[in-house]
PDB file of C-alpha atoms in Angstrom:
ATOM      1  CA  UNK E 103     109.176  98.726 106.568  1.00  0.00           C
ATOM      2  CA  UNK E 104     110.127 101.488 104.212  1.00  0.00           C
ATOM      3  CA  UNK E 105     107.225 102.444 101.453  1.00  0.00           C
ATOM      4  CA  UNK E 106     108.133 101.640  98.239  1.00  0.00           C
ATOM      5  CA  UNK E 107     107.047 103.881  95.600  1.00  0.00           C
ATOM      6  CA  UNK E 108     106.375 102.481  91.895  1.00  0.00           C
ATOM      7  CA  UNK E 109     107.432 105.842  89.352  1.00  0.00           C
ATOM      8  CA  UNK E 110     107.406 104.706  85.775  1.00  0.00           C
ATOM      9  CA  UNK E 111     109.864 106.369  83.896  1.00  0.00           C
ATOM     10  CA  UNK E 112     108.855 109.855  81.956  1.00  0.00           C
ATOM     11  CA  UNK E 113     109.605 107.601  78.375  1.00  0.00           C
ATOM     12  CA  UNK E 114     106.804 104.952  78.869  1.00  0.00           C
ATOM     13  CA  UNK E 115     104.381 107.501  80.467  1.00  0.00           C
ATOM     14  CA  UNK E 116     105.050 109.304  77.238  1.00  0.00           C
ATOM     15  CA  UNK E 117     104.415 106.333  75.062  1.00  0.00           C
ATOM     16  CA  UNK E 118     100.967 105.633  77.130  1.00  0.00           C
ATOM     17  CA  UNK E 119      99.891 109.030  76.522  1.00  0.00           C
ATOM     18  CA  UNK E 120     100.946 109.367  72.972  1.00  0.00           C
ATOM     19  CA  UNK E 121      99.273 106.274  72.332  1.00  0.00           C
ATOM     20  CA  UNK E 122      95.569 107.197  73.915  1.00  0.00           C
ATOM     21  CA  UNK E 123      95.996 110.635  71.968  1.00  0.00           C
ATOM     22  CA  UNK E 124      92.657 110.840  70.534  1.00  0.00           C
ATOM     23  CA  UNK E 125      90.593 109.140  73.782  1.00  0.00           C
ATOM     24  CA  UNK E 126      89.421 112.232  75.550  1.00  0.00           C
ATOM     25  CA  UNK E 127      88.072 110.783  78.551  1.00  0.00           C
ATOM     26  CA  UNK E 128      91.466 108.296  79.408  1.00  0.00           C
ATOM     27  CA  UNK E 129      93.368 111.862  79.037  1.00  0.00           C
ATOM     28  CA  UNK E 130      91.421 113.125  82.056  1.00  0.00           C
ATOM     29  CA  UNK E 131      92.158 110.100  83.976  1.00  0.00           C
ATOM     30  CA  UNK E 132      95.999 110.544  82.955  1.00  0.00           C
ATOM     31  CA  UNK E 133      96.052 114.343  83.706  1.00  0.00           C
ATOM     32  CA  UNK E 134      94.806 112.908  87.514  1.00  0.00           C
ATOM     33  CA  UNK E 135      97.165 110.179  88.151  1.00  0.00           C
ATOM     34  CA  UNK E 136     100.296 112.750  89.190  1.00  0.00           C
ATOM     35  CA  UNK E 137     102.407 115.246  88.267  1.00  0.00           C
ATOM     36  CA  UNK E 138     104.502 113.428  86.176  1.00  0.00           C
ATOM     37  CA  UNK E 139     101.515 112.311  83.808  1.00  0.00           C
ATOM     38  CA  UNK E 140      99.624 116.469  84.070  1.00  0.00           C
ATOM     39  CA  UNK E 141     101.862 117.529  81.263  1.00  0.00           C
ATOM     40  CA  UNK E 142     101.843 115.158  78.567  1.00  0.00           C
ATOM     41  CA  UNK E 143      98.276 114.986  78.968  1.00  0.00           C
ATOM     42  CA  UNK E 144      97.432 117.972  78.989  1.00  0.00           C
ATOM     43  CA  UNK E 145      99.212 118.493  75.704  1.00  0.00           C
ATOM     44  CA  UNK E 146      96.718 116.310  74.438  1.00  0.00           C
ATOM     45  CA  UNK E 147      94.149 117.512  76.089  1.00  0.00           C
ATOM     46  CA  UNK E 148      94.252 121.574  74.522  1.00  0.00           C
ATOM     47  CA  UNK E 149      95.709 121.184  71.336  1.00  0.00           C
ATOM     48  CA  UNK E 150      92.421 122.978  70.031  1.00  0.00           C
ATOM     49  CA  UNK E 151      89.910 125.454  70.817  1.00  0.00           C
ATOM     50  CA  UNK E 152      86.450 126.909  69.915  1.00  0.00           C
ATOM     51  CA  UNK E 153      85.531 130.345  70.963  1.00  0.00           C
ATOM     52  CA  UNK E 154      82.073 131.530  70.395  1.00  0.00           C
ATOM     53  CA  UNK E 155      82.192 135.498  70.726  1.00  0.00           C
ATOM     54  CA  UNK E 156      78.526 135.659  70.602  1.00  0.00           C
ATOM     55  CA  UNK E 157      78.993 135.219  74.495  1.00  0.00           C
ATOM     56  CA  UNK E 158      79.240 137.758  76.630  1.00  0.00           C
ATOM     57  CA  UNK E 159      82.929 139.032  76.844  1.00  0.00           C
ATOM     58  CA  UNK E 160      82.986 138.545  80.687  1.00  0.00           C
ATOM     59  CA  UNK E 161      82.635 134.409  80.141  1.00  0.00           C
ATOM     60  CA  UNK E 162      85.789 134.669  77.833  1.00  0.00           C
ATOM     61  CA  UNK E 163      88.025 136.829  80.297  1.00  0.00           C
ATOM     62  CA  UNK E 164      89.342 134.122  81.885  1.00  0.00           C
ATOM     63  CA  UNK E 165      90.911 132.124  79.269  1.00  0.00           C
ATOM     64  CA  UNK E 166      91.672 135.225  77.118  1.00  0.00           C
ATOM     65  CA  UNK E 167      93.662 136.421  80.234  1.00  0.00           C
ATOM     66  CA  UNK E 168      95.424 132.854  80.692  1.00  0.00           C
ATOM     67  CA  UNK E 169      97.048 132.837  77.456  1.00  0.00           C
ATOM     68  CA  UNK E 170      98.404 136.182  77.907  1.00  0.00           C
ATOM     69  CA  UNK E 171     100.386 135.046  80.529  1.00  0.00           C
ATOM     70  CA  UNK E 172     104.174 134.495  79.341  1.00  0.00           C
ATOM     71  CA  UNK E 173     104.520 131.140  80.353  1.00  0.00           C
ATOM     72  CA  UNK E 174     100.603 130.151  79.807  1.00  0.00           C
ATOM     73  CA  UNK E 175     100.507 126.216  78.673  1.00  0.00           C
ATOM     74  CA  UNK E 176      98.676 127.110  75.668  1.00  0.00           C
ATOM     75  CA  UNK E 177     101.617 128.316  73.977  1.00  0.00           C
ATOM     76  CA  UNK E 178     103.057 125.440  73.478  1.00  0.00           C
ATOM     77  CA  UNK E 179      99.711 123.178  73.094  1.00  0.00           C
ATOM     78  CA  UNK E 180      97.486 124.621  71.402  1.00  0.00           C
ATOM     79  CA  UNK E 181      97.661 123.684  67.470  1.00  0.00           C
ATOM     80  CA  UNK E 182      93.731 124.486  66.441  1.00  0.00           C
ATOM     81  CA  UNK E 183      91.929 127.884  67.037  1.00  0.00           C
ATOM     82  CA  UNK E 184      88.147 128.188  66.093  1.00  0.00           C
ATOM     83  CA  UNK E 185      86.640 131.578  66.126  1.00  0.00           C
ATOM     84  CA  UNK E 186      82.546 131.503  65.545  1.00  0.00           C
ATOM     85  CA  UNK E 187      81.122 135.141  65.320  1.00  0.00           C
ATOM     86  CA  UNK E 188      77.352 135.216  64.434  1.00  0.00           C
ATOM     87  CA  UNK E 189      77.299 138.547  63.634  1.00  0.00           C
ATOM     88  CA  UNK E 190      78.181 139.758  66.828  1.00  0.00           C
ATOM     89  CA  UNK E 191      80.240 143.236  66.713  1.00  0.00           C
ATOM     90  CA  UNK E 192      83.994 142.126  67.234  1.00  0.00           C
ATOM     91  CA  UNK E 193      84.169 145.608  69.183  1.00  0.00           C
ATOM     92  CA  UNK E 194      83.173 143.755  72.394  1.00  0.00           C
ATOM     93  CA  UNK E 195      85.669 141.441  72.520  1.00  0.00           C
ATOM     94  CA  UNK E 196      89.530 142.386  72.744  1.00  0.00           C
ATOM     95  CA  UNK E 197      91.439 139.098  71.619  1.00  0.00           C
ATOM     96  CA  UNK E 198      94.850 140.911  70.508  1.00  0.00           C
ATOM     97  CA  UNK E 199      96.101 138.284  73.642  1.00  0.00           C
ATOM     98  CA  UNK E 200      95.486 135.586  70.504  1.00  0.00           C
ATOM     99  CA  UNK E 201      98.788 136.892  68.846  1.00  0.00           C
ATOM    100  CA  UNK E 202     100.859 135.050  71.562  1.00  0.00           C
ATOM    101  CA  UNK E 203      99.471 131.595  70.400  1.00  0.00           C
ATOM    102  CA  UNK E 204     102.898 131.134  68.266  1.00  0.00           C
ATOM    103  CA  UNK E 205     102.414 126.934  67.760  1.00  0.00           C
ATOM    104  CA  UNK E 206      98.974 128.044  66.312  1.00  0.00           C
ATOM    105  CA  UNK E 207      99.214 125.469  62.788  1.00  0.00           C
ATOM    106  CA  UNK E 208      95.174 126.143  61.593  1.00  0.00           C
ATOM    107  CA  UNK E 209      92.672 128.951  62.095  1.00  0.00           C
ATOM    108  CA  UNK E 210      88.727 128.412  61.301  1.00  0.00           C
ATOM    109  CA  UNK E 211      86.338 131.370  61.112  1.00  0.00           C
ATOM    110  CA  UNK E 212      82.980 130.630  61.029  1.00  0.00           C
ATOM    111  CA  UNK E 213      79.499 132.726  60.925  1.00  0.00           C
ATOM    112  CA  UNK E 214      81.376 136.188  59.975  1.00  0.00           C
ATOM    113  CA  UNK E 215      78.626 138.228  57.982  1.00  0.00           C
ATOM    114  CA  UNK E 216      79.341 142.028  58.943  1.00  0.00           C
ATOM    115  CA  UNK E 217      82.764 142.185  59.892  1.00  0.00           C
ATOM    116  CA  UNK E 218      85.640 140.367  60.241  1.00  0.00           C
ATOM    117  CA  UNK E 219      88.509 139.286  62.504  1.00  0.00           C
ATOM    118  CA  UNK E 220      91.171 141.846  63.608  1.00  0.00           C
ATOM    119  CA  UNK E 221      94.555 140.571  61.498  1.00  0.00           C
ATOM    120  CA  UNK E 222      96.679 142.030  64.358  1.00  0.00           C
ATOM    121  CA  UNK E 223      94.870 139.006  66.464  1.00  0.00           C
ATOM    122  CA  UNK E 224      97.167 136.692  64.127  1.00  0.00           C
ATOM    123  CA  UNK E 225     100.641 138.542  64.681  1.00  0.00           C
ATOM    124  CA  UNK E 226     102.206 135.642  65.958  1.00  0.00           C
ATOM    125  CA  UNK E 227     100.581 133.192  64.107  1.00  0.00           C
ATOM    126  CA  UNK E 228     103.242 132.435  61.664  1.00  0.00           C
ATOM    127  CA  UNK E 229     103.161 128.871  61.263  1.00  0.00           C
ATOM    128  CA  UNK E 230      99.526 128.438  60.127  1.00  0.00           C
ATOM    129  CA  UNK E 231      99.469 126.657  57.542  1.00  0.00           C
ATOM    130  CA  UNK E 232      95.418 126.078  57.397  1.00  0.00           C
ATOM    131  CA  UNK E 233      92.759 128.681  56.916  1.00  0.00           C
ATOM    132  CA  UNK E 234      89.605 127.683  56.740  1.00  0.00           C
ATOM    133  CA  UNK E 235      86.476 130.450  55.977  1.00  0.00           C
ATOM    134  CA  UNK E 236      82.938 129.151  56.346  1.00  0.00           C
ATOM    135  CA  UNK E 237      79.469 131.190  56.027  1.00  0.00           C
ATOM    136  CA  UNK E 238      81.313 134.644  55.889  1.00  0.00           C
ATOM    137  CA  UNK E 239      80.574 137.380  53.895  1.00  0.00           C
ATOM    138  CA  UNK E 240      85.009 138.565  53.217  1.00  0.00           C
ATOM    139  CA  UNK E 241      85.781 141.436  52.821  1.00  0.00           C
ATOM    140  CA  UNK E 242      88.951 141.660  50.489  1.00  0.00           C
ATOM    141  CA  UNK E 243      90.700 144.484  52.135  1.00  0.00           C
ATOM    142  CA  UNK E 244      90.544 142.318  55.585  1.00  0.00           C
ATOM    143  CA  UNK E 245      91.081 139.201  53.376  1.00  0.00           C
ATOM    144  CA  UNK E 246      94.063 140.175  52.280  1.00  0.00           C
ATOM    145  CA  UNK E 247      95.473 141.428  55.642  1.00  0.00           C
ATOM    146  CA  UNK E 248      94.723 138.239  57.365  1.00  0.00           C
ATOM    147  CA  UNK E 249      96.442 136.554  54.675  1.00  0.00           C
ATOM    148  CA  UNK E 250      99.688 139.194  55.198  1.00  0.00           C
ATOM    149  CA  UNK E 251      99.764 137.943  59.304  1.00  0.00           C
ATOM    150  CA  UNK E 252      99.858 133.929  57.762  1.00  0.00           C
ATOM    151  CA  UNK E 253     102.058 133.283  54.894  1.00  0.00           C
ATOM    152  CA  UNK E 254     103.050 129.636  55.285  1.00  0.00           C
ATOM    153  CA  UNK E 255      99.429 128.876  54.079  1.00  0.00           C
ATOM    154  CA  UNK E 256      99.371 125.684  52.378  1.00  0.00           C
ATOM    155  CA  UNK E 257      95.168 124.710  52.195  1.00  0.00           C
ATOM    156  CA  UNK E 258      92.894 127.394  52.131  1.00  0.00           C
ATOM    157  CA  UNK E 259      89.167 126.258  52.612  1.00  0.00           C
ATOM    158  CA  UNK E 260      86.040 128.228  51.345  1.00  0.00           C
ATOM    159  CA  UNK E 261      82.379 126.826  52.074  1.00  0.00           C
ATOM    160  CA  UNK E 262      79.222 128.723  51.692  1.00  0.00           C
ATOM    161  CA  UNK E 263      81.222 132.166  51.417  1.00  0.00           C
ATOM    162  CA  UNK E 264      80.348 135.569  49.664  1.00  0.00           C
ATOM    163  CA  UNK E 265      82.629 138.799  49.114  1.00  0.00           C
ATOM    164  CA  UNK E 266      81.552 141.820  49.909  1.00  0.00           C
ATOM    165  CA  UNK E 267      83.154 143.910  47.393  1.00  0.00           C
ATOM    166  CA  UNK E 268      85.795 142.674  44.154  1.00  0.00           C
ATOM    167  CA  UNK E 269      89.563 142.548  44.222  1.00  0.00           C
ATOM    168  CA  UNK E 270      91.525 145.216  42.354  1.00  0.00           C
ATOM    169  CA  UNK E 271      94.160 143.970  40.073  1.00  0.00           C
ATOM    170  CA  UNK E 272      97.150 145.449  42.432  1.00  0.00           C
ATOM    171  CA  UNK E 273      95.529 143.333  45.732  1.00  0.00           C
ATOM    172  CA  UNK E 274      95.051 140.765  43.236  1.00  0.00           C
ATOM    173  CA  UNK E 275      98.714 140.382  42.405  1.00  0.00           C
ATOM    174  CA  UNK E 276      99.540 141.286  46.445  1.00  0.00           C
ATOM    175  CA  UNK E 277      96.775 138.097  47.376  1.00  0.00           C
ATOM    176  CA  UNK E 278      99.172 136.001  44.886  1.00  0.00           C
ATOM    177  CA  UNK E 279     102.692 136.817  46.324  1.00  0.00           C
ATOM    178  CA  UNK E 280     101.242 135.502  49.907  1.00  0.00           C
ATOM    179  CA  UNK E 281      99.112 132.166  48.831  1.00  0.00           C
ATOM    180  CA  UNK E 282     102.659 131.090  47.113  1.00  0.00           C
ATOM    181  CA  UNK E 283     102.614 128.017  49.314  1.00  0.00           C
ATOM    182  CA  UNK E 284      99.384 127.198  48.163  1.00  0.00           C
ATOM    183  CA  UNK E 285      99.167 123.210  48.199  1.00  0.00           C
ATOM    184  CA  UNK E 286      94.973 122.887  48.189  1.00  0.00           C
ATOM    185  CA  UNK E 287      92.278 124.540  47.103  1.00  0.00           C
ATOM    186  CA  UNK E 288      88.535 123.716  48.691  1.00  0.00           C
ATOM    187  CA  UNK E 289      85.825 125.399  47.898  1.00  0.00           C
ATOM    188  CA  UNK E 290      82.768 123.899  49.846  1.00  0.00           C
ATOM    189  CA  UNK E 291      79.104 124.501  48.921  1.00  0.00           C
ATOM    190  CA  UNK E 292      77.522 127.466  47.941  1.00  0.00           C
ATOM    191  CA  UNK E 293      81.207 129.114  47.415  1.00  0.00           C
ATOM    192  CA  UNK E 294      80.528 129.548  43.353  1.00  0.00           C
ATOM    193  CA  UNK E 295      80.458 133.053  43.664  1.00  0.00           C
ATOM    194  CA  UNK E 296      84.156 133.000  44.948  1.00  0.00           C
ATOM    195  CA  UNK E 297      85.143 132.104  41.951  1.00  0.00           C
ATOM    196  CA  UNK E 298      85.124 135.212  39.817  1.00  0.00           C
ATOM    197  CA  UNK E 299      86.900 136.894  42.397  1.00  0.00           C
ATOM    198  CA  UNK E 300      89.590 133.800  42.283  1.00  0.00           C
ATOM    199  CA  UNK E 301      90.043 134.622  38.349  1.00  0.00           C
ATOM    200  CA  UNK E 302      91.842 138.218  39.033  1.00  0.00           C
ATOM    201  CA  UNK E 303      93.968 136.081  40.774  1.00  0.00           C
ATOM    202  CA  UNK E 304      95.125 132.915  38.288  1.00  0.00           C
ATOM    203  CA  UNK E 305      96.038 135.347  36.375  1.00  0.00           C
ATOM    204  CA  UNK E 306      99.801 135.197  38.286  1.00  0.00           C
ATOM    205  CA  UNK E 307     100.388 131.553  37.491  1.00  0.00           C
ATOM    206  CA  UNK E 308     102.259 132.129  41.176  1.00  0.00           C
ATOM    207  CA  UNK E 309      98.747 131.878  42.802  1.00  0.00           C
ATOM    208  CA  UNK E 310      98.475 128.142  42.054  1.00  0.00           C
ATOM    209  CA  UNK E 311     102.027 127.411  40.710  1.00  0.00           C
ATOM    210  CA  UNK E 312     102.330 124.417  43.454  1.00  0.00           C
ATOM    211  CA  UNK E 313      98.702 123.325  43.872  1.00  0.00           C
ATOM    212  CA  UNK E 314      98.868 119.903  44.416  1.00  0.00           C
ATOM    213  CA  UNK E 315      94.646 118.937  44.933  1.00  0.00           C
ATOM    214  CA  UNK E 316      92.004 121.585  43.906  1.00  0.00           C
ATOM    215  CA  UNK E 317      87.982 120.725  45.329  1.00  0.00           C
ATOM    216  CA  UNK E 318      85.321 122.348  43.675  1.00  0.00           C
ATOM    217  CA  UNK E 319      82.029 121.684  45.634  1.00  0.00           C
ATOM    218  CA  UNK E 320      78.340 122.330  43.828  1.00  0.00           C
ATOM    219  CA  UNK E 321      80.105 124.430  40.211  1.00  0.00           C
ATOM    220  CA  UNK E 322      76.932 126.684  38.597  1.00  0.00           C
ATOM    221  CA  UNK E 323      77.633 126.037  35.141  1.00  0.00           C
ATOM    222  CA  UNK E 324      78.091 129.805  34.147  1.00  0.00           C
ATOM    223  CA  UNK E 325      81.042 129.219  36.039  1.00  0.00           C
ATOM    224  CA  UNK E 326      82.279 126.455  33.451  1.00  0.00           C
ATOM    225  CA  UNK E 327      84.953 128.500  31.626  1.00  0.00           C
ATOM    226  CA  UNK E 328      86.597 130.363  35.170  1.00  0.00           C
ATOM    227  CA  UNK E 329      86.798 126.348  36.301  1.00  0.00           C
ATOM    228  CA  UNK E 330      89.175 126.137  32.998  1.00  0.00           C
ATOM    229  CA  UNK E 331      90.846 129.034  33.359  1.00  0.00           C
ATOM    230  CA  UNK E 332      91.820 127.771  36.948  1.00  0.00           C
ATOM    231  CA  UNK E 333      92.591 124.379  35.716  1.00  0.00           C
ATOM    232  CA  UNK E 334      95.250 126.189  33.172  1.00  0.00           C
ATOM    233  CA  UNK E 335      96.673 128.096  36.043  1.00  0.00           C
ATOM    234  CA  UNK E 336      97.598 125.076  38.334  1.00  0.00           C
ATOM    235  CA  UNK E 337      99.433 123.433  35.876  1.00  0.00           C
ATOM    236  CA  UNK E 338     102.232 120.358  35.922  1.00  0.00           C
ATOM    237  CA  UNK E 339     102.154 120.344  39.830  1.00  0.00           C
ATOM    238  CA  UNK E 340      98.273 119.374  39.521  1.00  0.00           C
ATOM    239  CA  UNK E 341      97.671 115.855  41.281  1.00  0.00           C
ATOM    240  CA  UNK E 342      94.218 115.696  42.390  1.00  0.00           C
ATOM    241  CA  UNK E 343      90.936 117.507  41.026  1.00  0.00           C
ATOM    242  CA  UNK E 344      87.504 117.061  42.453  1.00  0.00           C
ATOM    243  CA  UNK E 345      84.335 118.739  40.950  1.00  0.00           C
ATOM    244  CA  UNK E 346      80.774 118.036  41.750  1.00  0.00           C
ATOM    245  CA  UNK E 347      78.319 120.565  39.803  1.00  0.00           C
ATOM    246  CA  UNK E 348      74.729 121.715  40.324  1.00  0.00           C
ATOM    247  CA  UNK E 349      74.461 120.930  36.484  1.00  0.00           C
ATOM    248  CA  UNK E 350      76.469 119.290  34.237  1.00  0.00           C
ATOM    249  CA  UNK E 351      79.273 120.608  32.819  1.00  0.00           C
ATOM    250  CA  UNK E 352      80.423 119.740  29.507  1.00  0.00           C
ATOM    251  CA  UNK E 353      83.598 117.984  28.934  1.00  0.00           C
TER     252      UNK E 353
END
């Protein structure tokens, strides 16, 4: 008697997998079952990634050498790249293979205090349209050449941030041409001494032209007539504003 094999067709295994998108653990079943569910799971599966570069350079060879491979799978699935520092010299770690993520769509650095990422590690990452700083010292020269590398940037995130050194007025009106896609504007805690350096840039009304939501997380109240200043700039597009101070602000 012949053996009769049961193959659901590619469209439903799709639909499963789509459906359990979010459930880890029934994605590793699904990447088990056979080689017609391995893909769709998978795609699932690495859409995002957290490298810790405090590790020793020789525990991220492996992956770093993966997705320099011209047909490595994360090219195509991964959207979310998370790069934590601590302080650790980026010297020791050669991640240029990161400009060949090209479906990249958000990029979180985390923990940078004495340097800062390599832009040419974002060469390829055109379509980010995310960037998200948090505890990092910025420099503005590195700042502003990260921001060169992604120009579709549409929320820019700041929380518990510092800058090293203050923007001139020419990278100030070079920061403004880039950020033109600027939709929202989050600054987390302890970012209050970003904004200064934000008001050499509202001066081009093109900074925040088409900000749609601006979040301004624990204001110092010397910082009460910069918050105005940035109001002004965003304008008619303005939808949403959310401000919680460390004192209160008058109205």
């Amino acid at each position: 008697m012949p053996r009769i094999r049961h193959i659901l067709p590619p469209e439903l295994i799709e639909i499963i997998v789509d459906y359990l998108h979010d459930d880890v653990f029934t994605l590793k079943a699904c990447s088990l079952v056979g080689k017609a569910w391995h893909p769709t799971a998978r795609y699932y599966l690495f859409t995002s990634i957290h490298l810790d570069l405090s590790l020793p350079p020789k525990s991220l060879k492996g992956f770093l050498q993966h997705i320099a491979r011209p047909k490595s799978f994360f090219h195509v699935t991964l959207r979310h790249l998370f790069l934590r520092s601590e302080a650790v010299p980026q010297r020791h770690h050669d991640l240029s293979a990161l400009s060949s993520l090209r479906n990249l769509t958000s990029i979180s650095l985390s923990c940078w205090y004495n340097t800062m990422p390599d832009p040419h590690w974002f060469l390829g990452s055109r379509n980010v349209t995310r960037l998200e700083f948090a505890s990092c010292r910025i420099e503005r020269s590195s700042f502003r050449e990260i921001l060169r590398q992604l120009p579709k940037i549409e929320v820019l995130k700041l929380a518990n941030v510092s800058w090293m050194d203050r923007f001139s007025v020419g990278e100030a009106t070079e920061c403004s041409d880039v950020l033109k896609h600027l939709r929202k504007l989050h600054l987390g805690p302890h970012s209050s001494s970003v904004i200064p350096a934000l008001s050499a840039l509202i001066s081009k009304r093109v900074v925040l032209g088409k900000v749609r939501e601006i979040v301004l997380e624990d204001v110092e109240m010397r910082y009460e007539k910069l918050v105005g200043n940035l109001l002004v700039a965003a304008g008619p597009t303005l939808h949403s504003l959310t401000i919680s101070a460390k004192n209160k602000l008058s109205k």
